XYZ file of C-alpha atoms in Angstrom:
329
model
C 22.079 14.427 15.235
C 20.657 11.326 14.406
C 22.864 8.132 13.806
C 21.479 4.747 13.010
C 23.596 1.191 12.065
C 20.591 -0.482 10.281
C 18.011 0.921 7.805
C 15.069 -0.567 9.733
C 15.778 1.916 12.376
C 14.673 4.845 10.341
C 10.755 6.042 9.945
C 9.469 8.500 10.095
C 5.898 8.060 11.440
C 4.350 11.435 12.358
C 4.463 13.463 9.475
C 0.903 14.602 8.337
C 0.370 16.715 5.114
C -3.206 19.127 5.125
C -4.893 18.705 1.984
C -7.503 20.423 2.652
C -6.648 23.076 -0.330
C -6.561 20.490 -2.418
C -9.674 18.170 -1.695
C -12.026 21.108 -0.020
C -12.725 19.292 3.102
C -10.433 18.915 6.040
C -8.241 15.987 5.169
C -4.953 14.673 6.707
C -2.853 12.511 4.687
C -0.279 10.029 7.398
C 3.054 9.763 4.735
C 4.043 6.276 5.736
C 6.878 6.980 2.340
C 9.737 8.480 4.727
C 11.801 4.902 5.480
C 14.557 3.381 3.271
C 12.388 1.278 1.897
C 10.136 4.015 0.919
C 6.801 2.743 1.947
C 4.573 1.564 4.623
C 5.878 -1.989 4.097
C 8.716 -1.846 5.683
C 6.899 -2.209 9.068
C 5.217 -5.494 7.561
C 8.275 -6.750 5.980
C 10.260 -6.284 9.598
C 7.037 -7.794 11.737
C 7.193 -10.600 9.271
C 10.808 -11.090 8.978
C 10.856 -11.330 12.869
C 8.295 -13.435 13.906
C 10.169 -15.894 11.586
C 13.205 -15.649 12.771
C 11.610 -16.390 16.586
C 10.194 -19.566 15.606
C 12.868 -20.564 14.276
C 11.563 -21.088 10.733
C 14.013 -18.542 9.082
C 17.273 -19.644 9.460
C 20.362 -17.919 8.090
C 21.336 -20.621 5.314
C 17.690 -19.776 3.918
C 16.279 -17.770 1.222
C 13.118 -15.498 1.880
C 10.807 -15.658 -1.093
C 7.325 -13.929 -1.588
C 5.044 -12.473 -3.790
C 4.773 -8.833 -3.912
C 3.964 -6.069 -6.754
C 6.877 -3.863 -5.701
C 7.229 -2.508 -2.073
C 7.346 -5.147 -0.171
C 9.607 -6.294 -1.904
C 11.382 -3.328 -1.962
C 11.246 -3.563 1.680
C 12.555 -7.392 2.205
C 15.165 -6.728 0.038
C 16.592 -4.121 2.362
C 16.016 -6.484 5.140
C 17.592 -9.311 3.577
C 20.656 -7.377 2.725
C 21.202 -5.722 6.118
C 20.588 -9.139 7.899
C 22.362 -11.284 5.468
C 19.580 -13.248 3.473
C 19.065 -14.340 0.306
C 15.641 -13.031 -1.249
C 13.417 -13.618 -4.544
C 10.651 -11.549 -5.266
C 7.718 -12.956 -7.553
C 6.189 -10.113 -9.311
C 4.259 -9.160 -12.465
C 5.009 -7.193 -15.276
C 2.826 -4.146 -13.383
C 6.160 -3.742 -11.246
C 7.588 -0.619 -11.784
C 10.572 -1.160 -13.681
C 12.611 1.194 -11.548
C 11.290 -1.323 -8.760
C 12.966 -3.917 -9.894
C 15.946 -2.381 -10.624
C 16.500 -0.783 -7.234
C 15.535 -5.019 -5.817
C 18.234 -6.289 -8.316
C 20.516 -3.131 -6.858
C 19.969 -4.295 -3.230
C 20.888 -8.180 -4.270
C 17.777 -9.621 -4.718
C 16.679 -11.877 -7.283
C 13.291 -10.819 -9.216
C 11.185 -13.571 -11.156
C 8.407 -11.897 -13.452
C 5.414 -13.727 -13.883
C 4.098 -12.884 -17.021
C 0.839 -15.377 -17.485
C -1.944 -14.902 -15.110
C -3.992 -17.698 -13.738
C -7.167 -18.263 -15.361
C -8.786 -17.902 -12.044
C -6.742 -15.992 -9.995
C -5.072 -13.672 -12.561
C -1.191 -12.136 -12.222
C -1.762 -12.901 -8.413
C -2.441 -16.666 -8.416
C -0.164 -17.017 -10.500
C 2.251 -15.667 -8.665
C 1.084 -17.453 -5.340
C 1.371 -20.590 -7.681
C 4.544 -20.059 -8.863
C 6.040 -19.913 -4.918
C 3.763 -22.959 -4.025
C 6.002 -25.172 -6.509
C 9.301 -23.488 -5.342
C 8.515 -24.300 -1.883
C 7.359 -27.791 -2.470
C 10.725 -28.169 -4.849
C 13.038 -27.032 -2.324
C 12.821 -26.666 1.300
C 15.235 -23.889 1.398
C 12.908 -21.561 0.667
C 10.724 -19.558 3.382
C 7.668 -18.092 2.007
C 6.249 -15.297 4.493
C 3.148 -14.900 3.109
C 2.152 -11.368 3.093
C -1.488 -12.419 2.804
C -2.279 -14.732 5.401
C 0.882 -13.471 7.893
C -0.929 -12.289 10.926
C 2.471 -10.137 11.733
C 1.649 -8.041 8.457
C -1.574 -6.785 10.322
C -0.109 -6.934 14.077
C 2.767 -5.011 13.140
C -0.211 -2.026 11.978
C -1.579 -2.582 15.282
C 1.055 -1.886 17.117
C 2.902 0.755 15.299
C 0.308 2.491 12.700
C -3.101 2.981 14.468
C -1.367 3.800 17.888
C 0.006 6.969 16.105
C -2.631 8.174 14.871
C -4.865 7.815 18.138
C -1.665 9.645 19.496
C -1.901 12.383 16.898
C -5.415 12.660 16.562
C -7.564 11.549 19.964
C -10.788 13.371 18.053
C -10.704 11.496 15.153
C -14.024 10.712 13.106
C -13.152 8.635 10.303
C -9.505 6.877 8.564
C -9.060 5.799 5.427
C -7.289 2.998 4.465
C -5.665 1.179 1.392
C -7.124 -2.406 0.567
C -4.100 -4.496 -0.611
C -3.445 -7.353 1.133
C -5.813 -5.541 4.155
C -2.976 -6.211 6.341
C -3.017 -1.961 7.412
C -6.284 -2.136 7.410
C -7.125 -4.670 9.304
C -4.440 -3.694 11.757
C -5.502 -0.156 12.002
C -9.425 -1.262 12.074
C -8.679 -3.850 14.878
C -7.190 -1.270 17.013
C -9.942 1.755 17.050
C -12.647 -1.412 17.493
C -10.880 -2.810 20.276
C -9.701 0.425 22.137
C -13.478 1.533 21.543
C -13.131 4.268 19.731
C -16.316 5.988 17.426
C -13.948 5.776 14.366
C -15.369 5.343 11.373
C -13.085 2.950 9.162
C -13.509 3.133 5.433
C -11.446 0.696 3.098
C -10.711 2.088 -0.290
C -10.078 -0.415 -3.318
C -9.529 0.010 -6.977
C -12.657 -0.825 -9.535
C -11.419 -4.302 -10.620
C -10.499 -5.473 -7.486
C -12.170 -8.730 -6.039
C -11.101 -8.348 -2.404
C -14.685 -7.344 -1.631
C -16.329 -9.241 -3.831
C -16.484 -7.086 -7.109
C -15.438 -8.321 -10.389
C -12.203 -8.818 -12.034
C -11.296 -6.389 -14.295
C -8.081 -4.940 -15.346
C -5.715 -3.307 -12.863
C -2.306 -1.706 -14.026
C -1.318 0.319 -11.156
C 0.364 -1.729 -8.420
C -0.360 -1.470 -4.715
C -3.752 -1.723 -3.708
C -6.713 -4.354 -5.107
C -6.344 -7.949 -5.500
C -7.328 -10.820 -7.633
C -7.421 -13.601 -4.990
C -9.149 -12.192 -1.645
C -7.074 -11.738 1.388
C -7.027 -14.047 3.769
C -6.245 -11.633 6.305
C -9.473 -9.760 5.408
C -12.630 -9.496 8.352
C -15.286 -7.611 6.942
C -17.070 -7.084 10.101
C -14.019 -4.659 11.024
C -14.976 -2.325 8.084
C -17.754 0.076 8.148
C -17.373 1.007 4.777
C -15.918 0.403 1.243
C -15.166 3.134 -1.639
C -13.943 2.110 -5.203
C -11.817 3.860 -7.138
C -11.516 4.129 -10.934
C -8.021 4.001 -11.902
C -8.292 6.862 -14.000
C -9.363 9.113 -10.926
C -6.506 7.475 -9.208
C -4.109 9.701 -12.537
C -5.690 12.475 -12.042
C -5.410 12.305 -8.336
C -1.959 11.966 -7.985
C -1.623 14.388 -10.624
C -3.869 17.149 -8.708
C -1.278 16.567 -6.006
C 2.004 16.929 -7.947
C 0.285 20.109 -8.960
C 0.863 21.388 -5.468
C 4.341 20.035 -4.941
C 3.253 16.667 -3.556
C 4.585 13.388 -5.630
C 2.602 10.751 -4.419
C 2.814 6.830 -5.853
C -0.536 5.236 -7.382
C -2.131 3.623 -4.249
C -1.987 7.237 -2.475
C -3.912 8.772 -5.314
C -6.129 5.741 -5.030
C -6.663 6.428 -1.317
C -6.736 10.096 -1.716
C -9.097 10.007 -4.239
C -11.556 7.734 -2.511
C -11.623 9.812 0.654
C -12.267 13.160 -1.349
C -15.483 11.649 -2.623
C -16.385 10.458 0.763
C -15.775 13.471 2.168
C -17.889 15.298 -0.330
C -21.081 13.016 -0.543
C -21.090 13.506 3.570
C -20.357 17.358 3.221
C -17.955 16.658 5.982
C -16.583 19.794 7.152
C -16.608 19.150 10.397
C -15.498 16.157 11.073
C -11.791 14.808 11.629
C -10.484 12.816 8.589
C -7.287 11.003 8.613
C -6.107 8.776 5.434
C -2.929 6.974 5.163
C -0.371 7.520 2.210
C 1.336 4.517 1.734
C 4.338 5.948 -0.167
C 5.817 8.124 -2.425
C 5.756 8.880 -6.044
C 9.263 8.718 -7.322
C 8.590 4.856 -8.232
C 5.975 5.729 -10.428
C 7.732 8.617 -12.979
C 7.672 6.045 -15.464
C 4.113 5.183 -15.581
C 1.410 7.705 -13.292
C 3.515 10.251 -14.269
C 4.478 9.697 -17.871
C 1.893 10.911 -19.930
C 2.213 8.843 -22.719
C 1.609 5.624 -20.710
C -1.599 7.617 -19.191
C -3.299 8.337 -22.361
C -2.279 4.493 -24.094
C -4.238 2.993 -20.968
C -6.626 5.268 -20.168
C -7.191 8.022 -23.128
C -5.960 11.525 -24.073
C -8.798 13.053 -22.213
C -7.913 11.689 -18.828
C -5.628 14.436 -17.563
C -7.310 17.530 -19.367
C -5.653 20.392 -19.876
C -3.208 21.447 -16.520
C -5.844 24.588 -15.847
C -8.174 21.740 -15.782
C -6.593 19.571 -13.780
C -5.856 23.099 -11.512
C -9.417 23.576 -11.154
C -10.435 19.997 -10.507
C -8.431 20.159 -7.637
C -10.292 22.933 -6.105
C -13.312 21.026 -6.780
C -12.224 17.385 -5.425
């Protein structure tokens, strides 16, 4: 029997799911979902949340405020209420709504940005938004998920270290692009411990974080409209982006098999499935990381009317289709 005090002390970090049915090549997914928080931020948001408090620049009269499209903040809320902070999350309307519900249910406040910046879209303006709280009031901490170097260290030392544990063979990870802090963390690690693994970043079409074009984005999670300034491309080998509509059908191929994924898996999922295919990699050992789990996303991946308004009634197909698609991925 397991008994913890705190939520922060539960995650589980070695589960692995074969989807190698699924995507035809040998493929292991990490599910970073199994926490409180429900997502691989909650490392991030407790690396962050701690190096503050050591240098003394979170204090307990303040209030944490950042910018996040749902699980980190998801994740800080939980923090904040088990350590006693106050908390405001600046997000977009591309938060889940039952993301924002389970903040609000945890005690934190939840500003909406509903404008994007004409240069920096829903992001900037978001970033902007904190910039004049901060400035207003010096009660509020801003973490900064994007420049935080304990967003990336906390990968480092917790992430990447598992799967070299799990997997001492491994040929080539997949990672996320969001604010890069996994995969900078993760790609730091093999580089530096000098092991031949081949790093591949996966981003949504739309995203600018490696120098694309802006384009529309309405699943939450990965892809940016301001780059990272946590980003190193000389730490990547490669880059893959994702449509968003592959992303549905993704997600969907996996529900079909009993696995309820959220949006940025699919995107990562996806991504790797065409690597893995172009390379006709059958041989090699392929790791990509899920960031967390579907149950967030019922209202939008998974509700079909929402699919076909954004992205057509062709996208999904026909569940025989979608069946056989899988086989094929």
């Amino acid at each position: 029997m397991r008994v913890i005090s705190i939520p922060m002390d539960f995650n589980e970090d070695e589960l692995y799911v074969d989807l190698r049915a699924t995507v035809g090549f040998p493929l292991f997914l990490k599910c970073e979902g199994f926490n409180f928080a429900g997502s691989i931020k909650l490392k991030a948001a407790a690396a962050m949340v701690e190096a503050a408090e050591r240098s003394g620049t979170l204090t307990p009269d303040a209030t944490l405020v950042e910018s996040s499209s749902g699980n980190l903040g998801v994740a800080l809320s939980i923090i904040a209420a088990s350590r006693g902070y106050r908390f405001l999350c600046v997000t977009d309307a591309r938060c889940n709504l039952s993301t924002r519900r389970l903040m609000e249910a945890l005690g934190s406040q939840v500003h909406i940005i509903t404008e994007p910046d004409p240069h920096g879209g829903l992001l900037g303006a978001r970033i902007a938004y904190i910039h004049k709280l901060i400035d207003s009031d010096d009660q509020y901490v801003w973490l900064n998920q994007y420049r935080n170097p304990a967003n990336w260290k906390a990968h480092y030392r917790t992430t990447a270290p598992s799967i070299a544990r799990q997997f001492p063979q491994l040929d080539v990870l997949f990672v996320g692009a969001g604010t890069t802090g996994t995969l900078m963390g993760c790609a730091r690690y093999f580089r530096e411990s000098h092991r031949p693994v081949r790093v591949v970043a996966v981003d949504s079409v739309g995203s600018v974080t490696f120098g694309g074009p802006p384009a529309r984005r309405m699943i939450p999670g990965l892809g940016t409209s301001v780059r990272p300034a946590l980003l190193d491309e000389s730490y990547v080998d490669e880059v893959i982006l994702v449509e968003e509509a592959d992303t549905i059908r993704t997600c969907h191929r996996l529900a079909r098999r009993g696995f309820l994924f959220g949006g940025s898996t699919g995107t990562v999922v996806s991504g790797a499935a065409q690597w893995l295919a172009r390379h006709d990699a059958q041989d090699l050992t392929a790791v990509a990381i899920s960031p967390d789990l579907g149950e967030r996303y019922l209202d939008t991946v998974y509700q079909t009317n929402w699919v076909q308004d954004l992205y057509g009634e062709g996208v999904l197909g026909t569940d025989g289709q979608l069946a056989a698609d899988a086989r094929r991925m």
